[in-house]
Short mmCIF file of C-alpha atoms in Angstrom, two decimals:
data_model
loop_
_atom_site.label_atom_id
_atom_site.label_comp_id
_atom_site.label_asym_id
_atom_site.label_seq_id
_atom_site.Cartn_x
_atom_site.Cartn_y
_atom_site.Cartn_z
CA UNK A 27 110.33 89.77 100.25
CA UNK A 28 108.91 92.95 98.37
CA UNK A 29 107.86 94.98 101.53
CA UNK A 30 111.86 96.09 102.58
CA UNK A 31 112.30 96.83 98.99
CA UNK A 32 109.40 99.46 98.91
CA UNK A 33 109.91 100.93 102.24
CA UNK A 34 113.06 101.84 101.30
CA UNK A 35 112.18 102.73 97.83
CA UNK A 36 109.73 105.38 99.57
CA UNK A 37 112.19 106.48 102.09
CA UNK A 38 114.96 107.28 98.97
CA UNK A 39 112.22 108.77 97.54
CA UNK A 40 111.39 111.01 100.01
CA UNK A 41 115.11 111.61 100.89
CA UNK A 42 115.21 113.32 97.28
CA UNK A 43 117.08 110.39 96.11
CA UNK A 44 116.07 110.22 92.80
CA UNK A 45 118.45 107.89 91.51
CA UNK A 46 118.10 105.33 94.42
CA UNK A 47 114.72 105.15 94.18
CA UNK A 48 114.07 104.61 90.48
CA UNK A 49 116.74 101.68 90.75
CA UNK A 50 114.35 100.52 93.81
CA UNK A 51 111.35 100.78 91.62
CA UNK A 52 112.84 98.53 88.78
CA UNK A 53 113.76 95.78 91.08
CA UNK A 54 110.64 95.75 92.54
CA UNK A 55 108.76 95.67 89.37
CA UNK A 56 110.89 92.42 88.19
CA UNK A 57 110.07 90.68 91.74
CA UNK A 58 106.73 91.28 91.11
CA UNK A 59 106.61 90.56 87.65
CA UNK A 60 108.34 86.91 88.25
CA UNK A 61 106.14 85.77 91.39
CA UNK A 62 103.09 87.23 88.90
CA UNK A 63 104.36 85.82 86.04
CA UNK A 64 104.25 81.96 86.83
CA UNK A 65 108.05 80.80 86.25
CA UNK A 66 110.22 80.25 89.04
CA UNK A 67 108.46 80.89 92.06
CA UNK A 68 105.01 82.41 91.35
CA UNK A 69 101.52 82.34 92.57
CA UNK A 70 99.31 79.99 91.72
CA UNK A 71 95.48 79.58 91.78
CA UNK A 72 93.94 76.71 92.90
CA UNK A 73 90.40 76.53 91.78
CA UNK A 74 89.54 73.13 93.76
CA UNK A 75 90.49 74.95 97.29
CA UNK A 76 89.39 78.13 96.74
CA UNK A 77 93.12 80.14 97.27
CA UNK A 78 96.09 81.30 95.48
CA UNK A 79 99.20 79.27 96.72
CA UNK A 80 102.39 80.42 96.74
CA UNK A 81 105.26 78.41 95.13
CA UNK A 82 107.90 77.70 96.64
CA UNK A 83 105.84 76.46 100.27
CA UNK A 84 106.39 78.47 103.71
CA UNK A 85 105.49 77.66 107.14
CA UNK A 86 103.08 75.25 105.48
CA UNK A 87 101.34 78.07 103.35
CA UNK A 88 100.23 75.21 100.86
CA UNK A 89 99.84 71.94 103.04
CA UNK A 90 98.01 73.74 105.75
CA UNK A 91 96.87 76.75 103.91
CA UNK A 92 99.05 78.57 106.53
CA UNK A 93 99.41 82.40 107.08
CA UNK A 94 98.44 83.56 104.10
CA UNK A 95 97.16 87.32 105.09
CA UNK A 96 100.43 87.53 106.96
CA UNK A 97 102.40 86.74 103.42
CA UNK A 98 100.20 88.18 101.22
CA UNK A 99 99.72 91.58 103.43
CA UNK A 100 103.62 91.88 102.79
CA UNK A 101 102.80 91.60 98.97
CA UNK A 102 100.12 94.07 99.30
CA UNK A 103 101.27 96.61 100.84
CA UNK A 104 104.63 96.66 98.84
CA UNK A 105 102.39 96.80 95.99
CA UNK A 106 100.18 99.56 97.07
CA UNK A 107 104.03 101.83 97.15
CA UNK A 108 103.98 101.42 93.56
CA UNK A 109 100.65 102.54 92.96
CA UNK A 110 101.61 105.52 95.16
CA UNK A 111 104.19 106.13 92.17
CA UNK A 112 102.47 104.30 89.13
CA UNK A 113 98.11 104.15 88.92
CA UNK A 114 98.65 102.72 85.71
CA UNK A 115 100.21 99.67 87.67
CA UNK A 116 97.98 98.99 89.48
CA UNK A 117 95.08 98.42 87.16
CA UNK A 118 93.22 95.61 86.75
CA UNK A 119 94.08 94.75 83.38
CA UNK A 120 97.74 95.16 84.34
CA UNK A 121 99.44 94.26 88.13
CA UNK A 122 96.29 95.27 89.91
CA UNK A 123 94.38 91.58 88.91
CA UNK A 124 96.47 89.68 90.58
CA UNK A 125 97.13 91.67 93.44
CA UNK A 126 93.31 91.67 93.36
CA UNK A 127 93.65 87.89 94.18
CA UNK A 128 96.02 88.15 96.66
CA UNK A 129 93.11 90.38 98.51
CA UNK A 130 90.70 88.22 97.61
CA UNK A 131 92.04 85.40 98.85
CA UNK A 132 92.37 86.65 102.73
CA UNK A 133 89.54 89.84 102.51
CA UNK A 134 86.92 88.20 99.90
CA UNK A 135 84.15 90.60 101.32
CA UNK A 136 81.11 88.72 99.66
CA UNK A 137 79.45 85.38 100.79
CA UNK A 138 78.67 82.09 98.91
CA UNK A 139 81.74 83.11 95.78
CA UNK A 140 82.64 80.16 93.85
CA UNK A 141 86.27 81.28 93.74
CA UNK A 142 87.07 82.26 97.32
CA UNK A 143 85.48 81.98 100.76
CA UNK A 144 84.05 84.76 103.02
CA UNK A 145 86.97 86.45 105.45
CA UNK A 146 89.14 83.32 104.95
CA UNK A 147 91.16 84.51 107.64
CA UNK A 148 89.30 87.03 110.08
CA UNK A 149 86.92 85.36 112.69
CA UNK A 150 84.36 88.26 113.23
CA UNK A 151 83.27 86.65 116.36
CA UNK A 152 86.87 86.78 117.93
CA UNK A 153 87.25 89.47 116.39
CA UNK A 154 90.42 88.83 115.22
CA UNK A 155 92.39 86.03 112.78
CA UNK A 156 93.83 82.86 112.80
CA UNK A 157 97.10 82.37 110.64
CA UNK A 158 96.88 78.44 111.31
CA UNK A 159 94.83 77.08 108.15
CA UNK A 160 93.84 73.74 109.99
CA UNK A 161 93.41 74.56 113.53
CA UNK A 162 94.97 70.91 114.47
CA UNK A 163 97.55 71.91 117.33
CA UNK A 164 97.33 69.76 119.58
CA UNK A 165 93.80 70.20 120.60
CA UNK A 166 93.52 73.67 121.57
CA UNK A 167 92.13 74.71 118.04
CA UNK A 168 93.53 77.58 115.95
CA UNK A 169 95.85 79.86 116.61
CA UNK A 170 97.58 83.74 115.46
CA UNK A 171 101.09 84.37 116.85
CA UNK A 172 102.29 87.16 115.04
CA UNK A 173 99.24 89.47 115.54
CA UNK A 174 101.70 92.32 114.31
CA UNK A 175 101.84 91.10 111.00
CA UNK A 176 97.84 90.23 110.63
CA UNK A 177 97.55 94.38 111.26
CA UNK A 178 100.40 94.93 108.64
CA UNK A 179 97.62 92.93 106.08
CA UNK A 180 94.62 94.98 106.89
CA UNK A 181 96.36 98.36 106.63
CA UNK A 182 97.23 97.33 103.38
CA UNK A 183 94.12 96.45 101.99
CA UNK A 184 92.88 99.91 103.56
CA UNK A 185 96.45 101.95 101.07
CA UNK A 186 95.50 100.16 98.35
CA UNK A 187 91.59 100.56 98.21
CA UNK A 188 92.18 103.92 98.94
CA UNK A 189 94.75 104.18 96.23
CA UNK A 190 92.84 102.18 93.70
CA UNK A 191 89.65 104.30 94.33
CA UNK A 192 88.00 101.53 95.81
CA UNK A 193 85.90 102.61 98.47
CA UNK A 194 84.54 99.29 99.62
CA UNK A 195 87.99 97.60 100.35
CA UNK A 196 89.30 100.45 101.94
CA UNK A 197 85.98 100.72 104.09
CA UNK A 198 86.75 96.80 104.80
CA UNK A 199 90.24 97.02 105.23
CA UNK A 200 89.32 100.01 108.43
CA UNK A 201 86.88 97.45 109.69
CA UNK A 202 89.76 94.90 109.72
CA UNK A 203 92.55 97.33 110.86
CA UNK A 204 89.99 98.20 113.46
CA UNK A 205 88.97 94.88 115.12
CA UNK A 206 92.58 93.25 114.92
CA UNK A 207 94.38 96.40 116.72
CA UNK A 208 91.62 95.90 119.63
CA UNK A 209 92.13 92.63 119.99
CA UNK A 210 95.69 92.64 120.38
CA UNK A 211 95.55 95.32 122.28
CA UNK A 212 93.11 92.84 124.74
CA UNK A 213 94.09 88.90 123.98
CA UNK A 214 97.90 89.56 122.73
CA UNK A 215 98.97 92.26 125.09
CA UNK A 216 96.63 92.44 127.57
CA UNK A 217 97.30 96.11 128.86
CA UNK A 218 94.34 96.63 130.90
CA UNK A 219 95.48 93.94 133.26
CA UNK A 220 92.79 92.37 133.49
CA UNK A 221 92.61 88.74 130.73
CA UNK A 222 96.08 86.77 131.86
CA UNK A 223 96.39 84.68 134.71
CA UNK A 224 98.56 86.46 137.24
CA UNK A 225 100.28 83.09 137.61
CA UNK A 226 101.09 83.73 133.91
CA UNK A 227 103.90 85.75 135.02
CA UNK A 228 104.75 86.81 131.66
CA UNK A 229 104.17 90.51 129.94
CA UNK A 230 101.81 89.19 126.88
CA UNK A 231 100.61 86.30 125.21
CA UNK A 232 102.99 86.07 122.31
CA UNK A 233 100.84 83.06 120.72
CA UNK A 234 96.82 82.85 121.20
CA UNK A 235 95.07 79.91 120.78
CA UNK A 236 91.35 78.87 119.94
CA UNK A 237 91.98 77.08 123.57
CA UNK A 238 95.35 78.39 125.26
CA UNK A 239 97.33 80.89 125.03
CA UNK A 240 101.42 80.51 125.43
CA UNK A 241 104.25 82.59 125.75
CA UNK A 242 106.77 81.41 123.25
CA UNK A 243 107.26 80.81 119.29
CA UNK A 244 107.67 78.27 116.60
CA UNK A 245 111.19 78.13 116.02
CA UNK A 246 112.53 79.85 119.06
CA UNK A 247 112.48 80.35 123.33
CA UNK A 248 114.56 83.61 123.06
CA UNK A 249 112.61 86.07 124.79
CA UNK A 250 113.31 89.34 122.19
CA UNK A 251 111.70 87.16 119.35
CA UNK A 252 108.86 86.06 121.27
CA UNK A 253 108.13 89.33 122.27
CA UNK A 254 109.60 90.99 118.63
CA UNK A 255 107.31 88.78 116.24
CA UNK A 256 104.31 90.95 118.21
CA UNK A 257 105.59 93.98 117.02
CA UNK A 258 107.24 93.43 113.22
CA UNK A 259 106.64 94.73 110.89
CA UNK A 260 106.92 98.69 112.43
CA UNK A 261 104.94 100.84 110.25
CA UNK A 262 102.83 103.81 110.06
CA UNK A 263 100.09 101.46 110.39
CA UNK A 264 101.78 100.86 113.77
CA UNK A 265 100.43 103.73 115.59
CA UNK A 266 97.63 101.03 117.80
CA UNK A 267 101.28 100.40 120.02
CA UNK A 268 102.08 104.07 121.57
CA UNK A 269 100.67 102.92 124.60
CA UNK A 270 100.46 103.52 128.34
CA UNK A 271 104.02 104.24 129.83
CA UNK A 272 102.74 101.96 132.80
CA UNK A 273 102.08 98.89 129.89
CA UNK A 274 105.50 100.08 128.32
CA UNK A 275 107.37 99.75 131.32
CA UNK A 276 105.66 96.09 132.25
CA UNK A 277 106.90 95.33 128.60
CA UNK A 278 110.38 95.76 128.94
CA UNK A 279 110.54 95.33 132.33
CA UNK A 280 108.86 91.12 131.20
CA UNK A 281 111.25 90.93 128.49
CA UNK A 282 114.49 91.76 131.35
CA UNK A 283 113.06 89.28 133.27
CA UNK A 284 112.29 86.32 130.60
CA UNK A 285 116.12 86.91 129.35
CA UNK A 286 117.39 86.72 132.78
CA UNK A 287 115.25 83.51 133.48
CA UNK A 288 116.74 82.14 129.78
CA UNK A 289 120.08 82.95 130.73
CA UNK A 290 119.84 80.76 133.92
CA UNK A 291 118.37 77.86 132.19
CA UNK A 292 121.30 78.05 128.91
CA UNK A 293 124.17 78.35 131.97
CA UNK A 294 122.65 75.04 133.90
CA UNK A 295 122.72 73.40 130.45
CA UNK A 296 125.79 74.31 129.66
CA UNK A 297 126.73 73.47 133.73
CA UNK A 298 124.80 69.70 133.64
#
């Protein structure tokens, strides 16, 4: 992924590590450059849908038109730390069009395009997105698990319009930012108290659904993941989680508890 590669580009940078972050810059360039170029893997637009795919296929982001403002945000905002160092980069007739598309593709801000679809992602009722590009699961509609990474997108769009003078997407990309963080805040994290069943028993909803919400993940039951994926990536952008100590301490003190609870359940499997 690009994003590690610029953070720490800007961190050498900042370190006065010249050197370090020049060789940073050059790799990042020639990631960019091959996903942009269209050997290898690439991105690819797909008139008939209305998206740009990437190549090769994760988490179903071609079958299912999966996650693609949590993938793309990564792209985006790694691309909006070279236009920190390089405008030139970033204009349209250069790098900038196709990270264009890449915005486009989860943030198009006008209705009735021929190319893309309004907000592909962002459900301005909820007030929040969906990642899941079907909303098939199992009857309970769509769904967002990491919420974290959905803010990572939205802050990017809002560095790069800024960055790329464009007032409009960085106006959108607050709106966005905005709406997503207070949702979490609410449907992910509840830290008022006041949304999750008390017979929940657990310190967020780590996965919210159209008709459900769960406490779990895709691929894992380990409680530090399941909790984690609501956090990653940590960024400035990350500032919406300095919250109450009393909602900090019912964090950790959840997470103690779900580990405990996991531990039991590995050592009677292990027992049986």
């Amino acid at each position: 992924c690009a994003l590690p590669i610029s953070h720490v580009m800007a961190i050498a940078a900042e370190a006065g590590e010249g050197e370090a972050a020049q060789t940073l810059d050059t790799l990042l360039r020639r990631r960019f450059a091959q996903w942009f170029g269209g050997a290898g893997p690439r991105f690819v637009f797909d008139r008939a849908n209305g998206t740009v795919l990437g190549y090769p296929e994760e988490f179903g982001s071609v079958a299912a038109m999966n996650d693609h403002h949590f993938h793309y945000g990564y792209w985006i905002m790694a691309a909006a730390q070279l236009a920190l160092r390089d405008p030139s980069w970033a204009a349209s007739a250069a790098s900038g069009g196709m990270v264009g598309k890449l915005i486009s593709d989860i943030a198009t801000p006008e209705r009735g395009r021929a190319d893309f679809p309004f907000l592909r992602n962002f459900d301005a009722y909820a007030g929040h997105s969906w990642a899941g590009g079907d909303g098939i699961y199992f009857g309970h509609g769509n769904n967002q698990e990491s919420s974290s990474e959905a803010v990572n997108a939205w802050a990017a769009l809002v560095l790069w319009g800024e960055l790329t003078n464009d007032r409009a997407l960085r106006d959108l990309g607050v709106y966005l930012y905005l709406h997503e963080t207070a949702a979490v805040l609410q449907y992910w994290l509840d830290v008022d108290g006041g949304l999750l069943d008390p017979k929940f028993d657990k310190p967020l909803a780590s996965m919210v659904f159209g008709g459900k919400y769960a406490y779990s993940t895709w691929w894992t039951e380990e409680p530090r993941q399941i909790q984690g994926i609501n956090l990653l990536p940590i960024t400035p952008a990350s500032t919406y989680l300095a919250l109450p100590r009393a909602y900090v301490e019912r964090f950790f003190t959840g997470l103690e508890r779900s580990e405990e609870h996991t531990s039991e359940l590995q050592s009677r499997e292990t027992i049986s």
